[in-house]
Structures are given as C-alpha cells and as structure tokens.
mmCIF file of C-alpha atoms and ligand atoms in Angstrom:
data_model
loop_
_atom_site.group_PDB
_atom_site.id
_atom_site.type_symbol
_atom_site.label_atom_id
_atom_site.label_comp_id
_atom_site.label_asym_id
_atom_site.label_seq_id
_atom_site.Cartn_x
_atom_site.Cartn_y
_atom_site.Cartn_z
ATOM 1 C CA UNK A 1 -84.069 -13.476 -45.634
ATOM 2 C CA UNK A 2 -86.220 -14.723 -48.232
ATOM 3 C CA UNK A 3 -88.297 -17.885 -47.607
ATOM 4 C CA UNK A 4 -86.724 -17.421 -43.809
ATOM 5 C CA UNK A 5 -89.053 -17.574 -40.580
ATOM 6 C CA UNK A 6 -88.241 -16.844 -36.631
ATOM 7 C CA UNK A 7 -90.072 -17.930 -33.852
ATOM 8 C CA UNK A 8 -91.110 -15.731 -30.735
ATOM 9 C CA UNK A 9 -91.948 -16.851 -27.217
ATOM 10 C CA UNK A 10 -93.578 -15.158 -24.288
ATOM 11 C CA UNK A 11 -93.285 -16.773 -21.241
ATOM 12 C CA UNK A 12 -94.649 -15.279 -18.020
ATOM 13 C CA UNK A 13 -96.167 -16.675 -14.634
ATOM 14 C CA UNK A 14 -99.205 -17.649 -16.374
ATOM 15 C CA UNK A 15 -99.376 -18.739 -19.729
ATOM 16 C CA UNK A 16 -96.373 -18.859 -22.460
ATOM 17 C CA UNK A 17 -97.581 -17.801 -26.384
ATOM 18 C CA UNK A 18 -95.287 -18.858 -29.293
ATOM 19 C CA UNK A 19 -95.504 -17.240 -32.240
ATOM 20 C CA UNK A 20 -94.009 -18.104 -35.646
ATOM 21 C CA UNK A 21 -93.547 -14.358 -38.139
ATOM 22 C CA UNK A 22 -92.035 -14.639 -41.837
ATOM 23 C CA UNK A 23 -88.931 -11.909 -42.119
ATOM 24 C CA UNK A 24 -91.386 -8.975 -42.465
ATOM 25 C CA UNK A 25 -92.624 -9.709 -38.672
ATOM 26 C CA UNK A 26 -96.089 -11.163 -39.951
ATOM 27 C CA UNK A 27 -97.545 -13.143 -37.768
ATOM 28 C CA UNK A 28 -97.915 -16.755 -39.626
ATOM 29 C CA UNK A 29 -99.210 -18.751 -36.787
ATOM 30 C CA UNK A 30 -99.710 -18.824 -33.195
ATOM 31 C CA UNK A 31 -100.176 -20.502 -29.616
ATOM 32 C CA UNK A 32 -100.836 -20.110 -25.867
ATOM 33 C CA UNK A 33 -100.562 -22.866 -23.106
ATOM 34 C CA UNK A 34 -100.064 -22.456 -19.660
ATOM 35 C CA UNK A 35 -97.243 -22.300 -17.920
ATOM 36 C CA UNK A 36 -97.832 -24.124 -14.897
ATOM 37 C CA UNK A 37 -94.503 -22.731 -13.338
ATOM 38 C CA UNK A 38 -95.101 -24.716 -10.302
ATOM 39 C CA UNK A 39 -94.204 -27.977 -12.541
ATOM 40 C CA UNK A 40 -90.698 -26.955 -12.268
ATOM 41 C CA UNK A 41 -88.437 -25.552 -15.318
ATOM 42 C CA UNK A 42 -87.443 -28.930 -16.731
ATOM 43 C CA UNK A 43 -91.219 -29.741 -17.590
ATOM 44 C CA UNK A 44 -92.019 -26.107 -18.417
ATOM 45 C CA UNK A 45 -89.192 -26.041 -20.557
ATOM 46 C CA UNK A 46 -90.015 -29.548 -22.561
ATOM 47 C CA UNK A 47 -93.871 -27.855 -22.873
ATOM 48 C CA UNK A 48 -92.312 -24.760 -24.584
ATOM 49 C CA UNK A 49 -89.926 -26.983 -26.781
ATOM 50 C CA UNK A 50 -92.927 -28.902 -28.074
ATOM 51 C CA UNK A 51 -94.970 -26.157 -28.626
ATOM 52 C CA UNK A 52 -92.269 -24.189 -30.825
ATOM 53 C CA UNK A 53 -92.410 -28.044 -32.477
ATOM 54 C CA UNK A 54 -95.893 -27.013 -33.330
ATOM 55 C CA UNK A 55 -96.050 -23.813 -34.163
ATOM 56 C CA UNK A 56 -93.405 -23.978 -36.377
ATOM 57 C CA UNK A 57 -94.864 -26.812 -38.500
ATOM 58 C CA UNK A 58 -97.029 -24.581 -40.767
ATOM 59 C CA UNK A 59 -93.769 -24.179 -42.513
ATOM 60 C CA UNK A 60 -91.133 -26.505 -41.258
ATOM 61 C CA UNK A 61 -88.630 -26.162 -38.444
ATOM 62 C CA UNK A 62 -86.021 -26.601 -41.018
ATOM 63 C CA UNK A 63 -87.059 -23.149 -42.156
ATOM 64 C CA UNK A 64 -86.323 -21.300 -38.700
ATOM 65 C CA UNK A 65 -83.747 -19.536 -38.797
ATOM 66 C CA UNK A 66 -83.868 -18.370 -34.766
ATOM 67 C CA UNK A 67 -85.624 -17.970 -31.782
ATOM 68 C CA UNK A 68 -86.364 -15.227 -29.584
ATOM 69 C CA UNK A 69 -87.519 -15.512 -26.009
ATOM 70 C CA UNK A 70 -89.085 -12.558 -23.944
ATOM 71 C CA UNK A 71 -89.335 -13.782 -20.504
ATOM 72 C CA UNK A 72 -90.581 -12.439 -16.811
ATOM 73 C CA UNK A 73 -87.068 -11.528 -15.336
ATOM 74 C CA UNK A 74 -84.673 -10.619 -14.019
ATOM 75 C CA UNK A 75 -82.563 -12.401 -16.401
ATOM 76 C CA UNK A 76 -78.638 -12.690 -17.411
ATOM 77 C CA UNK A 77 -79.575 -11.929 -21.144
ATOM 78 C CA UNK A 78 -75.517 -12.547 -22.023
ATOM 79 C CA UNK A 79 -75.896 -16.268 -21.387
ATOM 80 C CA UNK A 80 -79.898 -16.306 -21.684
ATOM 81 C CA UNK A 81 -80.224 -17.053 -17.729
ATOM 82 C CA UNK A 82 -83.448 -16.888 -16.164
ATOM 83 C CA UNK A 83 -82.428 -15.820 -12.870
ATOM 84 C CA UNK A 84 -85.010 -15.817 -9.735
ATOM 85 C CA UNK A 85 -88.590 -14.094 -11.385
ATOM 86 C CA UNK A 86 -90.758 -13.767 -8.949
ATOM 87 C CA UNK A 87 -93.150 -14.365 -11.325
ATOM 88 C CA UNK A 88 -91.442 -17.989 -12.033
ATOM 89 C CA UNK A 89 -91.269 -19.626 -8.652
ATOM 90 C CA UNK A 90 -88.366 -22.473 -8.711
ATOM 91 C CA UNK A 91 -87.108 -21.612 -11.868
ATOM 92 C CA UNK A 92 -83.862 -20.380 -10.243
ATOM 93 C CA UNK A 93 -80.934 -20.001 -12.688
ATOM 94 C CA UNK A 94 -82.885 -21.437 -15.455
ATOM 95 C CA UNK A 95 -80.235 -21.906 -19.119
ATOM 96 C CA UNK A 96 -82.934 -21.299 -21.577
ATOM 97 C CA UNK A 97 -80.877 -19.968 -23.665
ATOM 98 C CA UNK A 98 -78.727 -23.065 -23.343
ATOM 99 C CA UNK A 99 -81.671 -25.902 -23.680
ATOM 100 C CA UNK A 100 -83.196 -24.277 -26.772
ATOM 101 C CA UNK A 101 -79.808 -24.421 -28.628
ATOM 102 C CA UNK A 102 -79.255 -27.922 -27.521
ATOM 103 C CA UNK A 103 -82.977 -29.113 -28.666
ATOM 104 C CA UNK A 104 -83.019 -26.905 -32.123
ATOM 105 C CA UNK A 105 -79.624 -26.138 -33.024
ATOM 106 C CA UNK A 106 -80.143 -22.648 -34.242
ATOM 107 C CA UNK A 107 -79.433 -19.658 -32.951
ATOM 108 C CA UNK A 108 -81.384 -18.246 -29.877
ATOM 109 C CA UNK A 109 -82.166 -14.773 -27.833
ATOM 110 C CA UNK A 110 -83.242 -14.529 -24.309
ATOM 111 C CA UNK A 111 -84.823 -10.936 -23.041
ATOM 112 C CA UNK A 112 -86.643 -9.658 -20.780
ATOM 113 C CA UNK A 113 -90.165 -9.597 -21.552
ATOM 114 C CA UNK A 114 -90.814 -6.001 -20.418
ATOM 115 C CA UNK A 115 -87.597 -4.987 -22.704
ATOM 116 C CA UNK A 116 -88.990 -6.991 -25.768
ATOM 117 C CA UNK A 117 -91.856 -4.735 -25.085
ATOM 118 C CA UNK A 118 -90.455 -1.630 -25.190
ATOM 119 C CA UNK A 119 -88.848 -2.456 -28.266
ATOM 120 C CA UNK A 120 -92.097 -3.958 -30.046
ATOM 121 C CA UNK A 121 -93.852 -0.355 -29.161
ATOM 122 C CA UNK A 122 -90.426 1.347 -30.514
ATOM 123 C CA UNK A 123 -90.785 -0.943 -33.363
ATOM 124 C CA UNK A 124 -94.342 -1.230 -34.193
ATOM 125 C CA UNK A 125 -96.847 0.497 -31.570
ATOM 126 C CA UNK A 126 -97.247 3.591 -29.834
ATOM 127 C CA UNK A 127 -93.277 4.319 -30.053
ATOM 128 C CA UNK A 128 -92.689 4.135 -33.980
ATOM 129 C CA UNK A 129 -90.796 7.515 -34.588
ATOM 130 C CA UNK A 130 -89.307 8.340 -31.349
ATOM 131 C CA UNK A 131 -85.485 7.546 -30.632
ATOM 132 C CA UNK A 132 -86.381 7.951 -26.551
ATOM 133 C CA UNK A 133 -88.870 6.119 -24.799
ATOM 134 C CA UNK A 134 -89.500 5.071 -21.535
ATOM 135 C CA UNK A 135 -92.008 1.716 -21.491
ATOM 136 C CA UNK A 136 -93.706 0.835 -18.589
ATOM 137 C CA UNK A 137 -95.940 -2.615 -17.874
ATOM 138 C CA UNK A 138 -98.262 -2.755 -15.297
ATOM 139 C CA UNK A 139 -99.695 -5.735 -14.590
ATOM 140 C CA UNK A 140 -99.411 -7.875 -11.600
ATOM 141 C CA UNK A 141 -95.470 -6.018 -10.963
ATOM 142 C CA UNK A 142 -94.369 -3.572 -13.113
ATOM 143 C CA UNK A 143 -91.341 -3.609 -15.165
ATOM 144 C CA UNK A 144 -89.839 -1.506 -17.989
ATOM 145 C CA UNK A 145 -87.851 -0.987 -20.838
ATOM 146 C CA UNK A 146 -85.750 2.069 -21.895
ATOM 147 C CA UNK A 147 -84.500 2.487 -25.336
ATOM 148 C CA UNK A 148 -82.149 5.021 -26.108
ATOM 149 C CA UNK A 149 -81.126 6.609 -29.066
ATOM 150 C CA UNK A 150 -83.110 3.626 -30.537
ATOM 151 C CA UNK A 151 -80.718 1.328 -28.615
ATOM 152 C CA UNK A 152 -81.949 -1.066 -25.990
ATOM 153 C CA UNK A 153 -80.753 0.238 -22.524
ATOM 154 C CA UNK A 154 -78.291 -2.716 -21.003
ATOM 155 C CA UNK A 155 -77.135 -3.522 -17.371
ATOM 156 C CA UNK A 156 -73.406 -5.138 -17.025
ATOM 157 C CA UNK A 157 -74.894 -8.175 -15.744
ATOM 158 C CA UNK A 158 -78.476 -8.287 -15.567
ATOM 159 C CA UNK A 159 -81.571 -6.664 -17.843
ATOM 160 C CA UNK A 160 -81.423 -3.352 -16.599
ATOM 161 C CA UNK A 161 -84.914 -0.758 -16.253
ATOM 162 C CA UNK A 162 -86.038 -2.795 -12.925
ATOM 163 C CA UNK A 163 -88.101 0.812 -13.076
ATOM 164 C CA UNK A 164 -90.890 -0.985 -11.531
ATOM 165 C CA UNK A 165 -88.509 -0.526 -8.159
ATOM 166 C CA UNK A 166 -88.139 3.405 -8.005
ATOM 167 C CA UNK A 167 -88.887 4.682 -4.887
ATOM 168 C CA UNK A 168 -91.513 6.757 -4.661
ATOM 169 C CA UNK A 169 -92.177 7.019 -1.343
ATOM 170 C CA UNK A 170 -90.106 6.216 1.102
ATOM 171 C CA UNK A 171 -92.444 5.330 3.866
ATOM 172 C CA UNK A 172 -94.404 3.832 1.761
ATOM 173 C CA UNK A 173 -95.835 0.086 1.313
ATOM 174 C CA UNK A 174 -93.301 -3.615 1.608
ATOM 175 C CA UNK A 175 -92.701 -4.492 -2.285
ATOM 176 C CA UNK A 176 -92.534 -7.815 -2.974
ATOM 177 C CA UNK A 177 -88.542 -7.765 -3.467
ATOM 178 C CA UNK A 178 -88.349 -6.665 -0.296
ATOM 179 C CA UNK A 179 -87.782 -2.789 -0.181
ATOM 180 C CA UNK A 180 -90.098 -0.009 0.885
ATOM 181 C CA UNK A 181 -91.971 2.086 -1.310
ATOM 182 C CA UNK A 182 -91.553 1.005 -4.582
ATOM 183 C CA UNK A 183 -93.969 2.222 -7.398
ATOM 184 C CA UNK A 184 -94.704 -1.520 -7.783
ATOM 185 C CA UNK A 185 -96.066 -1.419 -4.210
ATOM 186 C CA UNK A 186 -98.174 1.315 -4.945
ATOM 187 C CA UNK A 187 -99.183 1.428 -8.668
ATOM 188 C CA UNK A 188 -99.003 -2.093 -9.677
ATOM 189 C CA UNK A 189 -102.597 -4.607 -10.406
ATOM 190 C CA UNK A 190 -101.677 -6.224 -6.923
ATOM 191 C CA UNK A 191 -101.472 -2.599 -5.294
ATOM 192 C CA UNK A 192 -104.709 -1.700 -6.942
ATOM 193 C CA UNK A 193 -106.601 -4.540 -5.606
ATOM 194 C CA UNK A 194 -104.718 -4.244 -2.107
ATOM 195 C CA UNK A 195 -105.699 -0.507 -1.460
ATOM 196 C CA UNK A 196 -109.446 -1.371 -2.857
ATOM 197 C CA UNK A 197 -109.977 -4.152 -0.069
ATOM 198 C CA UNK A 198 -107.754 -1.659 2.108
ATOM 199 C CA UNK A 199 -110.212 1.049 1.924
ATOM 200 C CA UNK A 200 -113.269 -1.206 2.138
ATOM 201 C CA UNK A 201 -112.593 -2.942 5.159
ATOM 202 C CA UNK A 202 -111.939 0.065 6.672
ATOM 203 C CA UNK A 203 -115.961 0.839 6.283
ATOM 204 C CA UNK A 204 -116.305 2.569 3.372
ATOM 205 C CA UNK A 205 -118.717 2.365 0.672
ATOM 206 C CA UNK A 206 -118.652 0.589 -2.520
ATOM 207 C CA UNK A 207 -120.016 -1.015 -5.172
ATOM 208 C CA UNK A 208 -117.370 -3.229 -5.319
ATOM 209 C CA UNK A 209 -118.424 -4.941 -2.480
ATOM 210 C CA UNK A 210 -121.097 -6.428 -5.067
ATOM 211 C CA UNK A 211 -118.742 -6.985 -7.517
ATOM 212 C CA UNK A 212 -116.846 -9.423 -5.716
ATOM 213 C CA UNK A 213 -119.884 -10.965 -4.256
ATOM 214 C CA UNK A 214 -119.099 -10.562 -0.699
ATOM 215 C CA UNK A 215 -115.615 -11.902 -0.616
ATOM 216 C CA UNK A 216 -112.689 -9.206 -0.624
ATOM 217 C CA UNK A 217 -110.266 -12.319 -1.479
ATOM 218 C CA UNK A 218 -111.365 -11.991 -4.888
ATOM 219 C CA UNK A 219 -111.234 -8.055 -5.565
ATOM 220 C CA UNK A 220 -108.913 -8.163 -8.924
ATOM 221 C CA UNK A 221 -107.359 -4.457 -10.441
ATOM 222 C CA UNK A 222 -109.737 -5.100 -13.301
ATOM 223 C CA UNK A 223 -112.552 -4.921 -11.150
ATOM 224 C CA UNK A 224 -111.760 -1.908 -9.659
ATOM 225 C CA UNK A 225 -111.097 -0.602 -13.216
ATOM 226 C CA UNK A 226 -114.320 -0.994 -14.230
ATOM 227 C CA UNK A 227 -116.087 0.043 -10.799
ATOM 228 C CA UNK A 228 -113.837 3.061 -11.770
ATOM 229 C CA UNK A 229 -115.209 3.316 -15.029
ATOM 230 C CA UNK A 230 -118.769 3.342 -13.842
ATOM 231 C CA UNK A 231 -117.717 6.575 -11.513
ATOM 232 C CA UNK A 232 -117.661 4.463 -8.087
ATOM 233 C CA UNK A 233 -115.750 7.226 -6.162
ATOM 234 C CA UNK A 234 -113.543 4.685 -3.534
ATOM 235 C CA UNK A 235 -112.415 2.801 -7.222
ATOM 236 C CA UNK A 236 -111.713 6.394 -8.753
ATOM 237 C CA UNK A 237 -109.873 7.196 -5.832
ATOM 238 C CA UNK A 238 -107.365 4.211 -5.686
ATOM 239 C CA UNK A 239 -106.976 4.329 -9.844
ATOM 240 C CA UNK A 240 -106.408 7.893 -9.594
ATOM 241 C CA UNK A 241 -103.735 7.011 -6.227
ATOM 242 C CA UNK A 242 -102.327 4.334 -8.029
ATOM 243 C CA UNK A 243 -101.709 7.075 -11.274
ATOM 244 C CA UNK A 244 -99.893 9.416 -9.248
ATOM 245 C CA UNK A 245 -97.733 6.860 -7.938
ATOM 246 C CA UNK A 246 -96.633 6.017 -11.409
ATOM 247 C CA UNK A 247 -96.230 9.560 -12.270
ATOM 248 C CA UNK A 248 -94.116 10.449 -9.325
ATOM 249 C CA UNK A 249 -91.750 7.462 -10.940
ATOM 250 C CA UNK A 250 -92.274 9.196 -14.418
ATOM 251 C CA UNK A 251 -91.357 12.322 -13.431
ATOM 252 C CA UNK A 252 -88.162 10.741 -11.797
ATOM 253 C CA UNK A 253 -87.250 9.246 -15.423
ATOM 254 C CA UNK A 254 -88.061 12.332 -17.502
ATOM 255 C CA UNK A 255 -85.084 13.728 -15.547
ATOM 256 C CA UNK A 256 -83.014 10.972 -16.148
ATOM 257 C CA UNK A 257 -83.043 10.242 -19.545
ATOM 258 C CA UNK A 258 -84.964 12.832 -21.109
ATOM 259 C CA UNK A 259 -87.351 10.513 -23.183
ATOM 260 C CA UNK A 260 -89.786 11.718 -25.933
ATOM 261 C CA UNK A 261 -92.130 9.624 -24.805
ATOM 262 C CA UNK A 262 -93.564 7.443 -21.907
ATOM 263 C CA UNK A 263 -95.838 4.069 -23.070
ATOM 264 C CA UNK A 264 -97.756 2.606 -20.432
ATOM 265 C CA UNK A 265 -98.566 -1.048 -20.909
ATOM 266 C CA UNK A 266 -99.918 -3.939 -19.129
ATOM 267 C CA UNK A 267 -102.887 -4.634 -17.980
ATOM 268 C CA UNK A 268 -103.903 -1.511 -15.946
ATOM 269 C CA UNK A 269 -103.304 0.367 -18.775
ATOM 270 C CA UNK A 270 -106.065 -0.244 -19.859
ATOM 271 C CA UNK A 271 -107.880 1.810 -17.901
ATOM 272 C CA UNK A 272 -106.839 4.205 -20.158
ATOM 273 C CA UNK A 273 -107.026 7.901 -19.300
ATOM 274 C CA UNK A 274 -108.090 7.096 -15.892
ATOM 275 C CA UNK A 275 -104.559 6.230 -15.076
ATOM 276 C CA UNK A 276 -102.604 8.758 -17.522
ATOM 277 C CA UNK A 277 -104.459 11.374 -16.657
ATOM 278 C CA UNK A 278 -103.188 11.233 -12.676
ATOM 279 C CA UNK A 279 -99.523 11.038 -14.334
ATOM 280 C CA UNK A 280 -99.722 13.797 -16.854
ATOM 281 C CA UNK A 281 -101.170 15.984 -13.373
ATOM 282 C CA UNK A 282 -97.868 15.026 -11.698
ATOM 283 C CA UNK A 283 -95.368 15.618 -14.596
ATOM 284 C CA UNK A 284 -97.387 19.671 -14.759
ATOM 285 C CA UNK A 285 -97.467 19.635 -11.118
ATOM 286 C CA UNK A 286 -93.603 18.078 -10.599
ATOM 287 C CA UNK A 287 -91.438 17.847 -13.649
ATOM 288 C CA UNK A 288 -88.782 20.538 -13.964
ATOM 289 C CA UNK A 289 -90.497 23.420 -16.143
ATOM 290 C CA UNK A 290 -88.568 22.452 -19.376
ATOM 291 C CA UNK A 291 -89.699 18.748 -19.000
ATOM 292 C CA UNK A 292 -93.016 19.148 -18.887
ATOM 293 C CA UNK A 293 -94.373 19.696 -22.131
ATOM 294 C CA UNK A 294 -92.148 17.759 -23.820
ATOM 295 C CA UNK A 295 -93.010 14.005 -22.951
ATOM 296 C CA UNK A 296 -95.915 12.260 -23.790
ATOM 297 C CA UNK A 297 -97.641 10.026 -22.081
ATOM 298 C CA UNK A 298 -99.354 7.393 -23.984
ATOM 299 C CA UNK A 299 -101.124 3.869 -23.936
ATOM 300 C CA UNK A 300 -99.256 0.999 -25.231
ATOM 301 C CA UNK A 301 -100.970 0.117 -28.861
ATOM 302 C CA UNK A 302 -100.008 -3.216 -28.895
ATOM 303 C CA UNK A 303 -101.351 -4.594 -25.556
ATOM 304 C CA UNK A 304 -100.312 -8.105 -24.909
ATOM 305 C CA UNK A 305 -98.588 -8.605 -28.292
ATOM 306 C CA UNK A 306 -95.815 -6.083 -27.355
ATOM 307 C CA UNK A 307 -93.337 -8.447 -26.076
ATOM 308 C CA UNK A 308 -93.677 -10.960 -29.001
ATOM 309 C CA UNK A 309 -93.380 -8.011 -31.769
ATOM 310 C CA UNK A 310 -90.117 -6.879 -29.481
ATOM 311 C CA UNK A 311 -88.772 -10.405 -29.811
ATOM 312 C CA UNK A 312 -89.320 -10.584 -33.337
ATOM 313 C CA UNK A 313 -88.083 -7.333 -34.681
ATOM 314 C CA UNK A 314 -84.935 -8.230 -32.233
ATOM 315 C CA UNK A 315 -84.342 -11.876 -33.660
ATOM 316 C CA UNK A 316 -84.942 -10.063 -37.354
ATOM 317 C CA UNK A 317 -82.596 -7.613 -36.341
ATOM 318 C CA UNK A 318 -79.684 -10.103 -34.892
ATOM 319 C CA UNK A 319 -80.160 -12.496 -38.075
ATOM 320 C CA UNK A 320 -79.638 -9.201 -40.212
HETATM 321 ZN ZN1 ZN B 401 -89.415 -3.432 -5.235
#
C-alpha cells in the first residue's frame, strides 16, 4: 500500500466533508461544503464528485486507490443504495455506490454514517481495545453502530443498529418514522429542544427564555446544554430526562449483546457527564445485577471525525 491514498466522505443533511488519508489513515487533506439536499441527488451528487476532484489533487486521483462513503441512512450497503434518510429529503433510492464507480473507476464503499462511526471509535477513539461496543450518535436523530467480536453488525438487507428506534416507552412521544416512543423521540437534539419549549410554555421559569431572545422557535439542544451547564434547573431537568431515556435503551442493549462498552457520540454528547451520568443511574438502577458493572459508558473521542476515521480504516481494510 505504499505510495497508495483513499478518500473518505461524510455526507449528512447538512454539510458533506471529504477527506483524502495516506494508507496509515493520516489525514492528508480535507473539505466541507454543504449539502443542500433540497437540490436533489443528481446535483448533490456532481458537488461531491467535484469535491473528491479536489481533495484528491494534493496527490493525484491517479493515486486513489478507493473510496469510502459514510452516509445518513438507512441504506442498502450491498449495492451502496441510499434508501429514504430522513435526513436526505428526495434522495429516494439514491446509487451512490453506482455513480462514483462510473465517474472514478475505482473501487467504492457505501455505509452508514453512524456504522462508520462505530467503527472509527473501535478503530481509533474511545473503543480501541474492546471487541464489543455499542455506539450511539445523538444529534438531530440518533443512530448506532454495533460491532461485534470486532465485526461490523449487518442486516440481510439494510444497515442494521436502527437503535435510535428502541422503544422505550411505549406511550411515549410520535418519532419521526412514525412509531411511538422511540428513544429518538425522547433523547435525541430535536427531543431536547422540544421538551425545553414544552416545559416553558407551560409557565415555567428559565433562563432560556433569554437565551433564545424571546422566540421559543429558536431553542436549539445546544442551548439547553449550556443553560444546563450553568445549573438552570428546567435545562438540567430535560438533559437529565433526555439521559434516562437513552439509558433505558442502553440497558435494553447490554442485555442483548453484552458489549464492553457503550460510546455516546453526536452532538449531545457533548454535554458530557450531564447526559452519562442519567444513563450510568439507569444501568445501577435497571441492568440485570451481572450487567451492571461491567459496561462502560463513555464519550465518543473523536467527535465529528468518527465517521470519516470509520470509512477510512474500512476502505484500508477492504483494499487489504
Ligand atoms: Zn422511530
């Protein structure tokens, strides 16, 4: 692999990053654009094409010897189909997988995003050393990997780990895929934000009333983070909610797999142990008395980059 080169992509709602990493998984060069989904796949996909253009010439496309895409699924990852991500409105049975061969002629990898994560913590971050993990991201949904025996857990069809869809309560919240209940409902950024405003219209006090200026519309997770942060008890309240709804889906998944370890990702994780510390109370309160001081429950380590280090180290690993 000497004098060889891959290219990783992230593409989610937002913004897509490429990066380019040499066959030790250095990073050699990178980008971010947005991904104006609402363009339409065709566009989106020429935007990505010409932006691997770039980001490979620091050393030459010639010199490429793959690329691997981690995108917002669900996907068919056998044919590298982008099926219908919410996150991706009208990209509906999207060939990725199929364009990028067709425009570079080398071989290609489409993941999940929130799989290529939990293999980029297995690989590099907070999982390095443990052959069980459970990786959860929670952002805007919440999604997760599983890696087994330091094997990527697969679906027949689809990416499997949709463990942002557990029930956890079953009279609980509409999730956006249409069931009741789901930890994504009631632990996700959106569910933070939704149970903030909740609470405040409903008369109670808070400084995040302030922090929005006035305007509930534009209560974000992060701000209730930080109110959270600065001890505003209705913020503490819904972080601390919003932790033992993901713990009541941990405790469900220690069960199941017996991992060594649980990495929480995304952006609310970085409220740190403000939102472990409600799901390491469930798993004493809830797990089955041989579980529970067994897992741990950490914070991703490689924030954002997670999903491109997962793509990487899987390219590196399919190129062999
Ligand atoms: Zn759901």
């Amino acid at each position: 692999m000497n004098d060889s080169f891959i290219i990783a992509v992230d593409l989610g709602g937002t913004s897509f990053r490429v990066a380019l990493a040499d066959s030790a998984a250095t990073f050699l060069n990178r980008n971010a654009e947005p991904t104006r989904a609402s363009d339409g796949p065709r566009i989106g996909m020429q935007r990505i094409i010409e932006t691997i253009r770039t980001t490979a010439s620091t050393v030459g496309m010639e010199k490429i010897k793959g690329i691997a895409v981690a995108t917002a699924g669900p996907i068919d990852p056998g044919n590298g189909v982008i099926l219908t991500p919410p996150s991706l409105p009208s990209w509906h049975n999207v060939p990725l997988k199929q364009h990028l061969k067709e425009a570079f002629h080398i071989p290609v990898w489409v993941e999940s995003d929130a799989d290529m994560a939990a293999v980029g913590e297995h690989r590099f971050g907070a999982g390095q050393g443990y052959d069980r993990l459970v990786y959860f991201t929670v952002s805007t949904g919440i999604g997760g990997g599983i890696i087994i025996d330091g094997q990527l857990l697969r679906g027949s069809k689809i990416s499997a780990a949709e463990i942002g869809h557990i029930i956890v309560d079953p009279r609980g919240p509409q999730c956006n895929c249409g069931g009741k209940g789901h930890v994504e409902a009631m632990a996700s950024g959106t569910a933070i934000a939704r149970m903030a405003k909740e609470r405040i219209s409903h008369g109670s006090a808070s400084s995040l009333v302030e922090l929005c200026q006035n305007d509930l519309s534009r209560l974000t997770a992060e701000m209730v983070v930080a109110a959270a942060r600065k001890g505003d008890n209705l913020a503490s309240e819904v972080v601390h909610e919003a932790g033992t709804s993901l713990g009541i889906a941990v405790v469900s998944l220690m069960h199941t797999p017996d991992p060594d370890i649980v990495i929480i990702g995304g952006g609310v994780s970085n409220a740190g142990d403000l939102i472990l510390q409600p799901i390491r109370e469930v798993i004493a309160d809830r797990a089955m008395i041989d579980f529970r001081n067994r897992t741990k429950v950490v914070q991703s380590a490689l924030g954002d980059d997670s999903g491109l280090y997962g793509a990487i180290a899987f390219g590196l690993d399919k190129l062999g």
